[in-house]
Amino acid sequence: MVTPIRAVLQHTGGTGIDGPELTAHLVAYGRKGKWAQALLTLRLLAIRPCTIAFNASIAACSAAARWRNALMLLQTMAKDKAAFAAPDIISFSSVITGCERCARWPSALALLSDIPVRRLCPDIVASVSAANACSVAAWLRALAALEIACKQ
């Protein structure tokens, strides 16, 4: 069982949590559907979260169909000038999966199109999730998503 993050932060003055411990908390929150706690944890920390920690929080939001929160985290990562938490293909795929769950096909396609711009290669999760998001709206949009993925 994971110790509640507030207890860890209170005991250590907000600095006694390292990357792997943080990631374990965020993954546990995601598995329990506690996306709000994952977001709160990122805000309470005195350390800068890494890509893995952001990805765990994005996955928690996406699993709970909170695509806007997942997208906000991705945008926060993209603005990081030091590239301490640069978005990777897992970041994009997780947000696209959240868009799929909410049938947000315009956002899913925009994110899929942004992947090559970021010098990343679309993976099967991103491509299929974007196609599935489109299939609710129209099968032609699903074909456009797959065409984007095949051009890479």
mmCIF file of N, CA and C in Angstrom, residues 2-3 5 8-9 14 16-30 37-57 84:
data_model
loop_
_atom_site.group_PDB
_atom_site.id
_atom_site.type_symbol
_atom_site.label_atom_id
_atom_site.label_comp_id
_atom_site.label_asym_id
_atom_site.label_seq_id
_atom_site.Cartn_x
_atom_site.Cartn_y
_atom_site.Cartn_z
ATOM 1 N N VAL A 2 0.498 2.220 -0.752
ATOM 2 C CA VAL A 2 1.252 3.460 -0.852
ATOM 3 C C VAL A 2 0.850 4.392 0.278
ATOM 4 N N THR A 3 1.855 4.979 0.963
ATOM 5 C CA THR A 3 1.594 5.941 2.018
ATOM 6 C C THR A 3 0.944 7.179 1.408
ATOM 7 N N ILE A 5 0.247 10.689 0.155
ATOM 8 C CA ILE A 5 1.251 11.680 -0.223
ATOM 9 C C ILE A 5 1.288 12.843 0.763
ATOM 10 N N VAL A 8 3.541 11.966 3.651
ATOM 11 C CA VAL A 8 4.957 12.027 3.272
ATOM 12 C C VAL A 8 5.421 13.473 3.230
ATOM 13 N N LEU A 9 4.621 14.338 2.629
ATOM 14 C CA LEU A 9 5.002 15.742 2.494
ATOM 15 C C LEU A 9 5.059 16.442 3.850
ATOM 16 N N GLY A 14 7.956 18.571 2.631
ATOM 17 C CA GLY A 14 7.688 18.743 1.203
ATOM 18 C C GLY A 14 8.840 18.379 0.296
ATOM 19 N N GLY A 16 10.959 15.358 0.850
ATOM 20 C CA GLY A 16 11.471 14.015 1.063
ATOM 21 C C GLY A 16 10.921 12.954 0.148
ATOM 22 N N ILE A 17 10.510 13.307 -1.030
ATOM 23 C CA ILE A 17 9.992 12.330 -1.973
ATOM 24 C C ILE A 17 10.844 12.394 -3.229
ATOM 25 N N ASP A 18 11.265 11.240 -3.704
ATOM 26 C CA ASP A 18 12.101 11.215 -4.891
ATOM 27 C C ASP A 18 11.278 10.788 -6.103
ATOM 28 N N GLY A 19 11.910 10.749 -7.245
ATOM 29 C CA GLY A 19 11.219 10.431 -8.490
ATOM 30 C C GLY A 19 10.482 9.110 -8.484
ATOM 31 N N PRO A 20 11.156 7.995 -8.132
ATOM 32 C CA PRO A 20 10.449 6.712 -8.131
ATOM 33 C C PRO A 20 9.295 6.650 -7.133
ATOM 34 N N GLU A 21 9.467 7.252 -5.968
ATOM 35 C CA GLU A 21 8.398 7.255 -4.974
ATOM 36 C C GLU A 21 7.219 8.094 -5.473
ATOM 37 N N LEU A 22 7.518 9.235 -6.066
ATOM 38 C CA LEU A 22 6.473 10.083 -6.635
ATOM 39 C C LEU A 22 5.709 9.334 -7.715
ATOM 40 N N THR A 23 6.436 8.698 -8.606
ATOM 41 C CA THR A 23 5.800 7.953 -9.693
ATOM 42 C C THR A 23 4.915 6.842 -9.141
ATOM 43 N N ALA A 24 5.381 6.151 -8.092
ATOM 44 C CA ALA A 24 4.575 5.091 -7.478
ATOM 45 C C ALA A 24 3.249 5.651 -6.951
ATOM 46 N N HIS A 25 3.295 6.817 -6.329
ATOM 47 C CA HIS A 25 2.069 7.448 -5.835
ATOM 48 C C HIS A 25 1.137 7.792 -6.995
ATOM 49 N N LEU A 26 1.687 8.381 -8.029
ATOM 50 C CA LEU A 26 0.855 8.818 -9.145
ATOM 51 C C LEU A 26 0.236 7.630 -9.882
ATOM 52 N N VAL A 27 1.011 6.564 -10.056
ATOM 53 C CA VAL A 27 0.489 5.361 -10.704
ATOM 54 C C VAL A 27 -0.622 4.753 -9.847
ATOM 55 N N ALA A 28 -0.407 4.705 -8.531
ATOM 56 C CA ALA A 28 -1.432 4.163 -7.630
ATOM 57 C C ALA A 28 -2.716 4.988 -7.710
ATOM 58 N N TYR A 29 -2.580 6.308 -7.750
ATOM 59 C CA TYR A 29 -3.766 7.151 -7.890
ATOM 60 C C TYR A 29 -4.487 6.854 -9.197
ATOM 61 N N GLY A 30 -3.733 6.683 -10.266
ATOM 62 C CA GLY A 30 -4.337 6.387 -11.555
ATOM 63 C C GLY A 30 -5.095 5.077 -11.555
ATOM 64 N N GLN A 37 -6.346 13.579 -7.169
ATOM 65 C CA GLN A 37 -5.227 13.468 -6.233
ATOM 66 C C GLN A 37 -3.902 13.486 -6.974
ATOM 67 N N ALA A 38 -3.872 12.892 -8.157
ATOM 68 C CA ALA A 38 -2.641 12.920 -8.954
ATOM 69 C C ALA A 38 -2.282 14.358 -9.322
ATOM 70 N N LEU A 39 -3.265 15.139 -9.747
ATOM 71 C CA LEU A 39 -3.008 16.536 -10.096
ATOM 72 C C LEU A 39 -2.584 17.346 -8.878
ATOM 73 N N LEU A 40 -3.260 17.131 -7.758
ATOM 74 C CA LEU A 40 -2.926 17.840 -6.531
ATOM 75 C C LEU A 40 -1.505 17.510 -6.078
ATOM 76 N N THR A 41 -1.122 16.268 -6.209
ATOM 77 C CA THR A 41 0.224 15.852 -5.815
ATOM 78 C C THR A 41 1.275 16.605 -6.610
ATOM 79 N N LEU A 42 1.082 16.737 -7.909
ATOM 80 C CA LEU A 42 2.047 17.481 -8.731
ATOM 81 C C LEU A 42 2.153 18.935 -8.280
ATOM 82 N N ARG A 43 1.034 19.519 -7.869
ATOM 83 C CA ARG A 43 1.037 20.923 -7.445
ATOM 84 C C ARG A 43 1.669 21.139 -6.076
ATOM 85 N N LEU A 44 1.567 20.144 -5.194
ATOM 86 C CA LEU A 44 2.065 20.287 -3.831
ATOM 87 C C LEU A 44 3.573 20.100 -3.698
ATOM 88 N N LEU A 45 4.186 19.508 -4.686
ATOM 89 C CA LEU A 45 5.591 19.141 -4.549
ATOM 90 C C LEU A 45 6.538 20.320 -4.637
ATOM 91 N N ALA A 46 7.604 20.211 -3.872
ATOM 92 C CA ALA A 46 8.652 21.228 -3.903
ATOM 93 C C ALA A 46 9.692 20.897 -4.971
ATOM 94 N N ILE A 47 9.596 19.711 -5.569
ATOM 95 C CA ILE A 47 10.538 19.321 -6.628
ATOM 96 C C ILE A 47 9.825 19.391 -7.973
ATOM 97 N N ARG A 48 10.598 19.503 -9.031
ATOM 98 C CA ARG A 48 10.022 19.510 -10.370
ATOM 99 C C ARG A 48 9.803 18.075 -10.823
ATOM 100 N N PRO A 49 8.588 17.735 -11.203
ATOM 101 C CA PRO A 49 8.332 16.370 -11.648
ATOM 102 C C PRO A 49 8.985 16.095 -12.998
ATOM 103 N N CYS A 50 9.375 14.851 -13.199
ATOM 104 C CA CYS A 50 9.992 14.429 -14.459
ATOM 105 C C CYS A 50 8.908 13.964 -15.427
ATOM 106 N N THR A 51 9.318 13.588 -16.611
ATOM 107 C CA THR A 51 8.393 13.125 -17.644
ATOM 108 C C THR A 51 7.572 11.939 -17.158
ATOM 109 N N ILE A 52 8.206 11.008 -16.468
ATOM 110 C CA ILE A 52 7.494 9.816 -16.003
ATOM 111 C C ILE A 52 6.386 10.197 -15.030
ATOM 112 N N ALA A 53 6.666 11.133 -14.136
ATOM 113 C CA ALA A 53 5.652 11.573 -13.178
ATOM 114 C C ALA A 53 4.493 12.262 -13.898
ATOM 115 N N PHE A 54 4.812 13.119 -14.857
ATOM 116 C CA PHE A 54 3.754 13.755 -15.644
ATOM 117 C C PHE A 54 2.940 12.701 -16.390
ATOM 118 N N ASN A 55 3.612 11.731 -17.000
ATOM 119 C CA ASN A 55 2.905 10.703 -17.756
ATOM 120 C C ASN A 55 1.959 9.898 -16.874
ATOM 121 N N ALA A 56 2.386 9.621 -15.636
ATOM 122 C CA ALA A 56 1.510 8.892 -14.715
ATOM 123 C C ALA A 56 0.261 9.719 -14.400
ATOM 124 N N SER A 57 0.428 11.018 -14.238
ATOM 125 C CA SER A 57 -0.720 11.890 -13.972
ATOM 126 C C SER A 57 -1.610 12.026 -15.199
ATOM 127 N N PHE A 84 13.125 19.461 -18.726
ATOM 128 C CA PHE A 84 13.199 18.545 -17.592
ATOM 129 C C PHE A 84 12.087 17.510 -17.682
#
